[in-house]
mmCIF file with all atom_site columns, C-alpha atoms in Angstrom:
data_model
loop_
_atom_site.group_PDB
_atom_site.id
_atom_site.type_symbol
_atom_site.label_atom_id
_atom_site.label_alt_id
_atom_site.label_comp_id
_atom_site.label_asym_id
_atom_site.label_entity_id
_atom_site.label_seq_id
_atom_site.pdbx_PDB_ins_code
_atom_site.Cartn_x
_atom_site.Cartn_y
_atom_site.Cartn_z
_atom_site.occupancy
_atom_site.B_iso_or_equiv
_atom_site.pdbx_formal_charge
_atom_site.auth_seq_id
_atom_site.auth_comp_id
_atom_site.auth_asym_id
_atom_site.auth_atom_id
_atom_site.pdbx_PDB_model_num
ATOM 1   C CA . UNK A 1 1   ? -28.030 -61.548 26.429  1.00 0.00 ? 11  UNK A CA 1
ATOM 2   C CA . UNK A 1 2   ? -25.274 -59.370 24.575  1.00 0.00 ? 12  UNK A CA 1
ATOM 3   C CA . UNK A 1 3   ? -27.777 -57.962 22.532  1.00 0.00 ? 13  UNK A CA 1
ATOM 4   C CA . UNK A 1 4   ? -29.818 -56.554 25.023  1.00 0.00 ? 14  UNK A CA 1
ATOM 5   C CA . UNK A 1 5   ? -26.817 -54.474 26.195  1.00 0.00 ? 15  UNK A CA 1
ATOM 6   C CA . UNK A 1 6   ? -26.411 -53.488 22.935  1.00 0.00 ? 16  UNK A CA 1
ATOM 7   C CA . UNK A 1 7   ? -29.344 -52.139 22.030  1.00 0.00 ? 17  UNK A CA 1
ATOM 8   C CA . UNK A 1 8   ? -29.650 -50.501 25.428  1.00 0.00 ? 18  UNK A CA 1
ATOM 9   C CA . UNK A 1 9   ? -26.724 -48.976 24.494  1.00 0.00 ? 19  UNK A CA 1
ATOM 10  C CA . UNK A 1 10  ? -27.404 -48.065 20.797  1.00 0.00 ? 20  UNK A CA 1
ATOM 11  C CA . UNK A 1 11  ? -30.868 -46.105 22.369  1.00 0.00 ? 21  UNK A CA 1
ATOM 12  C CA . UNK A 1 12  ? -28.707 -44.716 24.859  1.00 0.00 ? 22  UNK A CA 1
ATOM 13  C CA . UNK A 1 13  ? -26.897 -43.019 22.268  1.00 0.00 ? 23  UNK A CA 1
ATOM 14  C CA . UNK A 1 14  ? -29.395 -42.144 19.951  1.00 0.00 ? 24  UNK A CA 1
ATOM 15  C CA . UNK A 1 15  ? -31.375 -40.587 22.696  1.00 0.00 ? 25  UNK A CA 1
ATOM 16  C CA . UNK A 1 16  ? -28.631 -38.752 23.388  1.00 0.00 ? 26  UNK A CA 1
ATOM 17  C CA . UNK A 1 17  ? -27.144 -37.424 20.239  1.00 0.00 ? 27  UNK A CA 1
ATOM 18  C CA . UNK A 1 18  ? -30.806 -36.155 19.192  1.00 0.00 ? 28  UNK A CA 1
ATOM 19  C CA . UNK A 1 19  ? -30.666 -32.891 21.133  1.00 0.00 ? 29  UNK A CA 1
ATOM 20  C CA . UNK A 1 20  ? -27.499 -32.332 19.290  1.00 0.00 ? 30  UNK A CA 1
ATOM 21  C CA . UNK A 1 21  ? -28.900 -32.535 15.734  1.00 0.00 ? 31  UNK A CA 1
ATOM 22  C CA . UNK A 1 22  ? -32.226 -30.322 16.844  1.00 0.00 ? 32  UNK A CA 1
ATOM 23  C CA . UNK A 1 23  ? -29.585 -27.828 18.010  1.00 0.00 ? 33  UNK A CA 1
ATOM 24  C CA . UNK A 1 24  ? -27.404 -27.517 14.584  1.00 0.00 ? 34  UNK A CA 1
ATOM 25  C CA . UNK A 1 25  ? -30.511 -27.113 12.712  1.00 0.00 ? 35  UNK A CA 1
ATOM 26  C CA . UNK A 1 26  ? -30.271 -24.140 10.057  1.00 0.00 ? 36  UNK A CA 1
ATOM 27  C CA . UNK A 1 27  ? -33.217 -22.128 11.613  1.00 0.00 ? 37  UNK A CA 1
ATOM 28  C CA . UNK A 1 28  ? -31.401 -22.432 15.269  1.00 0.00 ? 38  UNK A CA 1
ATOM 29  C CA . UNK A 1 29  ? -28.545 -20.593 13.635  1.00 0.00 ? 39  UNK A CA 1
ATOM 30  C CA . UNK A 1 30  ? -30.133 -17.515 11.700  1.00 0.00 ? 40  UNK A CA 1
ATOM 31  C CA . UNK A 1 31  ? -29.175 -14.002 13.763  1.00 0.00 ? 41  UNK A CA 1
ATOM 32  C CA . UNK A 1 32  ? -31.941 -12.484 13.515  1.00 0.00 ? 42  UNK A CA 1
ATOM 33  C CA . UNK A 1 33  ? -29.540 -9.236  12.420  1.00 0.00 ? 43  UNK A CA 1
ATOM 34  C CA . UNK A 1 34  ? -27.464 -8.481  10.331  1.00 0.00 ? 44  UNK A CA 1
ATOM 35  C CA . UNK A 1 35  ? -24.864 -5.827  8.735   1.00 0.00 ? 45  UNK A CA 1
ATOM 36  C CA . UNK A 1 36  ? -26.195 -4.317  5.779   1.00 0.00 ? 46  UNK A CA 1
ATOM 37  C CA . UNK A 1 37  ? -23.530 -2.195  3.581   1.00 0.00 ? 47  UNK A CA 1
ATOM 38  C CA . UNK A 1 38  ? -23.724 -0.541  0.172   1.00 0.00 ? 48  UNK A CA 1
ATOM 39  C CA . UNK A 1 39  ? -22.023 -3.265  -2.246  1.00 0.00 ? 49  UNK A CA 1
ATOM 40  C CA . UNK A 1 40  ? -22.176 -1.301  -5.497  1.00 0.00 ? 50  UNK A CA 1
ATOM 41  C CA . UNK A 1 41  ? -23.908 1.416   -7.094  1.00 0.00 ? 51  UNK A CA 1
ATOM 42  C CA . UNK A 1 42  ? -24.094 1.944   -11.188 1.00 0.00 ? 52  UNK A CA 1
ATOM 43  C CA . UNK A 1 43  ? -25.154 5.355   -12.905 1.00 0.00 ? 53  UNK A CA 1
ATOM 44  C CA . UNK A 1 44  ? -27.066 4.332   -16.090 1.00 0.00 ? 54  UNK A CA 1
ATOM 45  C CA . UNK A 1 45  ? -28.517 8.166   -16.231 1.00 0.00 ? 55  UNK A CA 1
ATOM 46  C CA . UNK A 1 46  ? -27.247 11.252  -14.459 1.00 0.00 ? 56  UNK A CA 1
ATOM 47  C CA . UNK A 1 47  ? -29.925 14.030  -13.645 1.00 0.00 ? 57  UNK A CA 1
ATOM 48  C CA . UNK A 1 48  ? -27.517 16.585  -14.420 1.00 0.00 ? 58  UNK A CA 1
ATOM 49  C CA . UNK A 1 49  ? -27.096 18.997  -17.539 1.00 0.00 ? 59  UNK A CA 1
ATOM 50  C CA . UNK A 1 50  ? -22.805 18.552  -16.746 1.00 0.00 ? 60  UNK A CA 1
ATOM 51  C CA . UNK A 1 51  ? -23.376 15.081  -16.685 1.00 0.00 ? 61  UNK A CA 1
ATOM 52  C CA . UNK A 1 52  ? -22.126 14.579  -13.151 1.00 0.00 ? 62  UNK A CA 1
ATOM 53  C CA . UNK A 1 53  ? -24.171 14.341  -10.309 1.00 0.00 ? 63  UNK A CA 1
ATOM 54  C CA . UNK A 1 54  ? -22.464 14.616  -6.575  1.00 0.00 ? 64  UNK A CA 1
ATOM 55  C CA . UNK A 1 55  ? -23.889 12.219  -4.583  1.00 0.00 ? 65  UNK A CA 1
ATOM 56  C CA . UNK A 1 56  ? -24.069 11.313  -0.886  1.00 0.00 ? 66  UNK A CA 1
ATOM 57  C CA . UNK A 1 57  ? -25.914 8.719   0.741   1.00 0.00 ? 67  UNK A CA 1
ATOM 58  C CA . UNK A 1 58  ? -28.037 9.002   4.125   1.00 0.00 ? 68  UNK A CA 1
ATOM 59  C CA . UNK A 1 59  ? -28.121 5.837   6.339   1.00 0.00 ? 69  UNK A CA 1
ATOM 60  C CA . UNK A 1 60  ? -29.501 5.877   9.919   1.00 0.00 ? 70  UNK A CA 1
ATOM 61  C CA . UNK A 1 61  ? -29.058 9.243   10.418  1.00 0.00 ? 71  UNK A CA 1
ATOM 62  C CA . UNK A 1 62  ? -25.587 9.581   9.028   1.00 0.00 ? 72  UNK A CA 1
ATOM 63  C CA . UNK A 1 63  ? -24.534 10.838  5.656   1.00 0.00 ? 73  UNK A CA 1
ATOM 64  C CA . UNK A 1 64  ? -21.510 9.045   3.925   1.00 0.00 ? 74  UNK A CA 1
ATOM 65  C CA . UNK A 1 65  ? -19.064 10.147  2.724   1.00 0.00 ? 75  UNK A CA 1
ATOM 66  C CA . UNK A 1 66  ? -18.896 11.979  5.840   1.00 0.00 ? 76  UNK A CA 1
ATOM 67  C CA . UNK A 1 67  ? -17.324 15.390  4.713   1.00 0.00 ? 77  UNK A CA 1
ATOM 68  C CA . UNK A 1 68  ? -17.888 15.329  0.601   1.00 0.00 ? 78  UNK A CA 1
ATOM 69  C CA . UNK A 1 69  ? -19.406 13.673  -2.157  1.00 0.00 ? 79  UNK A CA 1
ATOM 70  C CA . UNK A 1 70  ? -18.565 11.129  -4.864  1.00 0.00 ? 80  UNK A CA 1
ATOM 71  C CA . UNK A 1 71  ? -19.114 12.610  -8.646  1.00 0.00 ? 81  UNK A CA 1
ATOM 72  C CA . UNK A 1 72  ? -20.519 10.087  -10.897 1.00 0.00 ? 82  UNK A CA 1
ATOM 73  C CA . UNK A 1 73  ? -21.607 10.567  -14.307 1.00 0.00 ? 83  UNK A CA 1
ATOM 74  C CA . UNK A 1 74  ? -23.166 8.079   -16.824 1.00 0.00 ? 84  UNK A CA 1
ATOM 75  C CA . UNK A 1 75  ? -22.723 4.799   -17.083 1.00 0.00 ? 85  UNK A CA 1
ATOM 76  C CA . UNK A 1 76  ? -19.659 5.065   -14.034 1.00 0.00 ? 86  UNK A CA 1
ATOM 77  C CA . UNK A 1 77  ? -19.298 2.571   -10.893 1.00 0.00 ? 87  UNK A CA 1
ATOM 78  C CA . UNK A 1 78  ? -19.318 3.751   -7.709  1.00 0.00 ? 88  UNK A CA 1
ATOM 79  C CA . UNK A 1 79  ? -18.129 1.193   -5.287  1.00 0.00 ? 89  UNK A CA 1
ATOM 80  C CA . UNK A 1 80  ? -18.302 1.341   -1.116  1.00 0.00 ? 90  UNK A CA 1
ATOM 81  C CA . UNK A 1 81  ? -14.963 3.156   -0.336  1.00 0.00 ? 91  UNK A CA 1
ATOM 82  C CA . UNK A 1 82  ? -15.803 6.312   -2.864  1.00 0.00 ? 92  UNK A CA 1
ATOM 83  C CA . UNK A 1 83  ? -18.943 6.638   -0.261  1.00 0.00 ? 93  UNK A CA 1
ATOM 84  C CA . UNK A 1 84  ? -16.719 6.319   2.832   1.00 0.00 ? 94  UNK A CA 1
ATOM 85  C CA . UNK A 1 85  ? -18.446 3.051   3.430   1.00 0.00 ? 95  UNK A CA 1
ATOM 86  C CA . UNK A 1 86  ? -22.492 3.458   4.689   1.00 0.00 ? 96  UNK A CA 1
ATOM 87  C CA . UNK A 1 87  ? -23.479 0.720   6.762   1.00 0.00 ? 97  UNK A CA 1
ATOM 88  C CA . UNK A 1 88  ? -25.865 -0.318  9.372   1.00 0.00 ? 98  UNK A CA 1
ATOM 89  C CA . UNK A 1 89  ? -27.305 -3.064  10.822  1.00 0.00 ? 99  UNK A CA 1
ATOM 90  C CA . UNK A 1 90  ? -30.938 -4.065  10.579  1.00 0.00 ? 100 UNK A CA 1
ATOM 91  C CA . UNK A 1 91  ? -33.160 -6.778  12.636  1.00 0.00 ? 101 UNK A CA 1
ATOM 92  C CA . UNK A 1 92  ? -35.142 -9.427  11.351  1.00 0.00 ? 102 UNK A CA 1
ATOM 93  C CA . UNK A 1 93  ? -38.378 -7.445  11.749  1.00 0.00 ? 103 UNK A CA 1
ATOM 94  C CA . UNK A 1 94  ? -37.058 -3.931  10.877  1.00 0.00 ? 104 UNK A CA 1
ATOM 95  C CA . UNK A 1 95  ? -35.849 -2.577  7.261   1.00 0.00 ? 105 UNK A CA 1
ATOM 96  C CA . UNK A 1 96  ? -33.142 0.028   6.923   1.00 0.00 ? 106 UNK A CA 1
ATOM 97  C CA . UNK A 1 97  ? -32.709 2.920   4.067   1.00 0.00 ? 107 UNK A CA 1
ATOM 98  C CA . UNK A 1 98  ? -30.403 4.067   1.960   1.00 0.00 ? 108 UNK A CA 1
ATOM 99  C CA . UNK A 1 99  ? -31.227 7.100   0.836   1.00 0.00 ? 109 UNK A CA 1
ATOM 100 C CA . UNK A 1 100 ? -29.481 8.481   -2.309  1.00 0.00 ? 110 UNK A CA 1
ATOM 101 C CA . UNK A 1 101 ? -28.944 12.443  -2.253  1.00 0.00 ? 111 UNK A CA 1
ATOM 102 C CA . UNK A 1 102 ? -27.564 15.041  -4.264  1.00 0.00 ? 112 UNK A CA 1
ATOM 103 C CA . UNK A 1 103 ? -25.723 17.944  -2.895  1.00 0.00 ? 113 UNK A CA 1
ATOM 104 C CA . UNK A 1 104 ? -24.663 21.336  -4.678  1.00 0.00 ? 114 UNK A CA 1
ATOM 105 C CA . UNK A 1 105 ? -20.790 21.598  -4.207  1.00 0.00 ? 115 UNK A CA 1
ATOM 106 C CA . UNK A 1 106 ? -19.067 23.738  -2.663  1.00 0.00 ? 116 UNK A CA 1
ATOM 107 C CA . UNK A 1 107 ? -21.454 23.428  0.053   1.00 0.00 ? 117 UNK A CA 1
ATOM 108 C CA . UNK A 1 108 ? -21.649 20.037  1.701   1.00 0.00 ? 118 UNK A CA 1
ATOM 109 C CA . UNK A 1 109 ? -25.438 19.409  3.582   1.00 0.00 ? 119 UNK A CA 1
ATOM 110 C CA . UNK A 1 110 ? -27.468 16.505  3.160   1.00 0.00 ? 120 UNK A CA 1
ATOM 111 C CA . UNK A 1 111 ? -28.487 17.808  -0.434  1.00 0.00 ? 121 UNK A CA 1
ATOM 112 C CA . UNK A 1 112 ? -31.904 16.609  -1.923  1.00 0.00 ? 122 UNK A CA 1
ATOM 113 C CA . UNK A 1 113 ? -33.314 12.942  -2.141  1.00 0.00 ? 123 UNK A CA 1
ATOM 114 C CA . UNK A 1 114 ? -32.874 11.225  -5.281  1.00 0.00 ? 124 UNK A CA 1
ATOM 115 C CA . UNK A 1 115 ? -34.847 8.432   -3.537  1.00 0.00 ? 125 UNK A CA 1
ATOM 116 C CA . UNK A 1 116 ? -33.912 5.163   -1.436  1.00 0.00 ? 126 UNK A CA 1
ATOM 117 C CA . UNK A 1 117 ? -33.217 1.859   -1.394  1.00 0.00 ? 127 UNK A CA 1
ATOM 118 C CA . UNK A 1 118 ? -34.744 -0.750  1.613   1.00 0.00 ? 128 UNK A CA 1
ATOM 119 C CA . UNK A 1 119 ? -32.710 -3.687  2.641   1.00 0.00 ? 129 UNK A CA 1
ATOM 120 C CA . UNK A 1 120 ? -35.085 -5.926  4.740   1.00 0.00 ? 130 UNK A CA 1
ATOM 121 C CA . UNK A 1 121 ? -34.963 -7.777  7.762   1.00 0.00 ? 131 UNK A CA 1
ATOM 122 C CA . UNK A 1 122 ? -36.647 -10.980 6.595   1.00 0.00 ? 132 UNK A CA 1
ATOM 123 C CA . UNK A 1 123 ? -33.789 -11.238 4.480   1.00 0.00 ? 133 UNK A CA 1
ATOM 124 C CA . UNK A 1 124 ? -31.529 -11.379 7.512   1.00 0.00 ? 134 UNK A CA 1
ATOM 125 C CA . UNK A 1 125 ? -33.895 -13.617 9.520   1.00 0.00 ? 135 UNK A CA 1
ATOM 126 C CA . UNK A 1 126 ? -32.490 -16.962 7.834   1.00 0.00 ? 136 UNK A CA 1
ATOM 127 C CA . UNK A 1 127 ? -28.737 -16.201 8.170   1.00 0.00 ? 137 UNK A CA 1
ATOM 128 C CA . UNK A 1 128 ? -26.251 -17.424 9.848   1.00 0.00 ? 138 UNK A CA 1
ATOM 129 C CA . UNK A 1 129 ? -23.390 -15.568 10.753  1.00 0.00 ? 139 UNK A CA 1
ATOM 130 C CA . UNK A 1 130 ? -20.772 -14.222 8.108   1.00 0.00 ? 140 UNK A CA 1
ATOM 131 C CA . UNK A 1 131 ? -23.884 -15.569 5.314   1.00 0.00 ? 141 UNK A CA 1
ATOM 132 C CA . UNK A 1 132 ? -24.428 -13.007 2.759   1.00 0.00 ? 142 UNK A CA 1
ATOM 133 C CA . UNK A 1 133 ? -27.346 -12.669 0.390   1.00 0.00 ? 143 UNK A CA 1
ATOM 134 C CA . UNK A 1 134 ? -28.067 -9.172  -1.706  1.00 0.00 ? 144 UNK A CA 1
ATOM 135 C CA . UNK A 1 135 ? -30.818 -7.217  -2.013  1.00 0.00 ? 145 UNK A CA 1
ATOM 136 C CA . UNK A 1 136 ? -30.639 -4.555  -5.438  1.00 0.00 ? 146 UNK A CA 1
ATOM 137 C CA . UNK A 1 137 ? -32.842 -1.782  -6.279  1.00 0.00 ? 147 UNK A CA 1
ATOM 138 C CA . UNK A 1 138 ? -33.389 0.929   -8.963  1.00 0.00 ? 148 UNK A CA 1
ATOM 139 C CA . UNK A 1 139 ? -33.616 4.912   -7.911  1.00 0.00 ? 149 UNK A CA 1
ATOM 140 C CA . UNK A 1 140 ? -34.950 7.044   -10.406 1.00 0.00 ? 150 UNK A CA 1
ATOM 141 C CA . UNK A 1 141 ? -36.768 9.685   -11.161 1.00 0.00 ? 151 UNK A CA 1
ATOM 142 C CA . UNK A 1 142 ? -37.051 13.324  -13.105 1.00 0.00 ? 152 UNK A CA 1
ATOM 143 C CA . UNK A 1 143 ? -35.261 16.497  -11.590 1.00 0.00 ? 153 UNK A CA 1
ATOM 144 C CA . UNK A 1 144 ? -34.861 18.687  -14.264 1.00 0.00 ? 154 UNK A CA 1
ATOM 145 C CA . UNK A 1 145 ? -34.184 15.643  -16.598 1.00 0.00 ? 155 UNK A CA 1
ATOM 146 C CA . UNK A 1 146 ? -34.139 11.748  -15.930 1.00 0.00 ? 156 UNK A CA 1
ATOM 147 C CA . UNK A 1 147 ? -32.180 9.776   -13.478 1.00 0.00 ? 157 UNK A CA 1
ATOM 148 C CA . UNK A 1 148 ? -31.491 5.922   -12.822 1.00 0.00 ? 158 UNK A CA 1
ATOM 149 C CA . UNK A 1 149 ? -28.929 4.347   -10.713 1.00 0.00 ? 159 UNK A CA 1
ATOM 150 C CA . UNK A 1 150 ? -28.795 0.229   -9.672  1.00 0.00 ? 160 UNK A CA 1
ATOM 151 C CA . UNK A 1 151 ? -27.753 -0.117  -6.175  1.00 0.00 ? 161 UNK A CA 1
ATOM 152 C CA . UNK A 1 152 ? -27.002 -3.062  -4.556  1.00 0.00 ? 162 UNK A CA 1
ATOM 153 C CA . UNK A 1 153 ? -26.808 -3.389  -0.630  1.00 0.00 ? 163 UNK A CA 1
ATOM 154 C CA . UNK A 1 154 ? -24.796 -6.738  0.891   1.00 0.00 ? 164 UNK A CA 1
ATOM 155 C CA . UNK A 1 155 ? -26.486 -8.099  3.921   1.00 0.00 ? 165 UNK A CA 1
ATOM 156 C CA . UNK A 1 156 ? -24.297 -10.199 6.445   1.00 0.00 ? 166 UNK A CA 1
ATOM 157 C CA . UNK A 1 157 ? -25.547 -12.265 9.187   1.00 0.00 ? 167 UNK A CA 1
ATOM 158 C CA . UNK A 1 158 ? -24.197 -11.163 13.396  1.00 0.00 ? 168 UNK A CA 1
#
C-alpha cells in the first residue's frame, strides 16, 4: 500500500518539475537583441599616399568618434575607445552597419565611405543575455590606391 503513495507522489513531482525544465531550455532564453559594438579594427593597407588614413565610423545615424577621427596607418590597431566607442543594438530579424569613412582633416563631416561591415540579427537570435559571439569582416577597396582593414564587431545578448 506504501508504494502506491509513493509513486503517486514520485508522478506528482515529476509532473510538476516538467514545466520547469521546458522553461530553462536554451531557446526560451535567447533575447532576441542584442548590443553590437566595434571590438577591433586592423589596417593591413592604408588608401593614402601619407600612409595614414583618418577614419570615422557611421553607426545608426551617428558618427564616432563624435568630434574627430582616429589616424591609422599600416599594419596599426585601432581598438573601441580610439573610435569613441560605436555601438548599437540590433534585433533578431534586423542587421546593423558599420560603415567605415574617411574624412579630410581639418574639417570634420562624415567624410567618404570606405565601405561597411553588417553584424546580423540571427546571430543575436540564440543568445542569452551577457553571451557574446563575433562577427568579422574585410573593407576594401581602391581610392586612389588599395585599401584593406579587418573589423571585428562583438555582439552581446539584452
Amino acid at each position: 500500500m506504501h508504494s502506491h503513495k509513493l509513486i503517486a507522489t514520485l508522478a506528482l513531482a515529476v509532473g510538476l518539475a516538467a514545466p520547469t525544465a521546458l522553461a530553462a531550455s536554451p531557446a526560451a532564453a535567447a533575447t532576441g537583441s542584442c548590443l553590437v559594438e566595434l571590438h577591433d579594427i586592423d589596417a593591413l593597407n592604408v588608401a593614402e599616399r601619407d600612409g595614414h588614413d583618418e577614419l570615422r565610423f557611421l553607426v545608426g545615424g551617428n558618427l564616432f568618434p563624435n568630434n574627430g577621427w582616429f589616424s591609422m596607418s599600416t599594419n596599426s590597431d585601432g581598438d573601441p575607445n580610439q573610435f569613441g566607442f560605436p555601438s548599437t543594438v540590433v534585433s533578431s530579424t534586423g542587421t546593423a552597419s558599420f560603415n567605415l569613412r574617411e574624412v579630410t582633416p581639418p574639417w570634420v563631416n562624415s567624410g567618404d565611405s570606405l565601405g561597411s561591415v553588417v553584424a546580423h540579427g540571427s546571430v543575436c537570435a540564440p543568445l542569452g543575455p551577457g553571451d557574446e559571439d563575433y562577427e568579422e569582416d574585410f573593407i576594401e577597396g581602391t581610392d586612389g590606391t588599395f585599401y584593406s582593414y579587418l573589423v571585428e564587431l562583438k555582439l552581446t545578448g539584452l
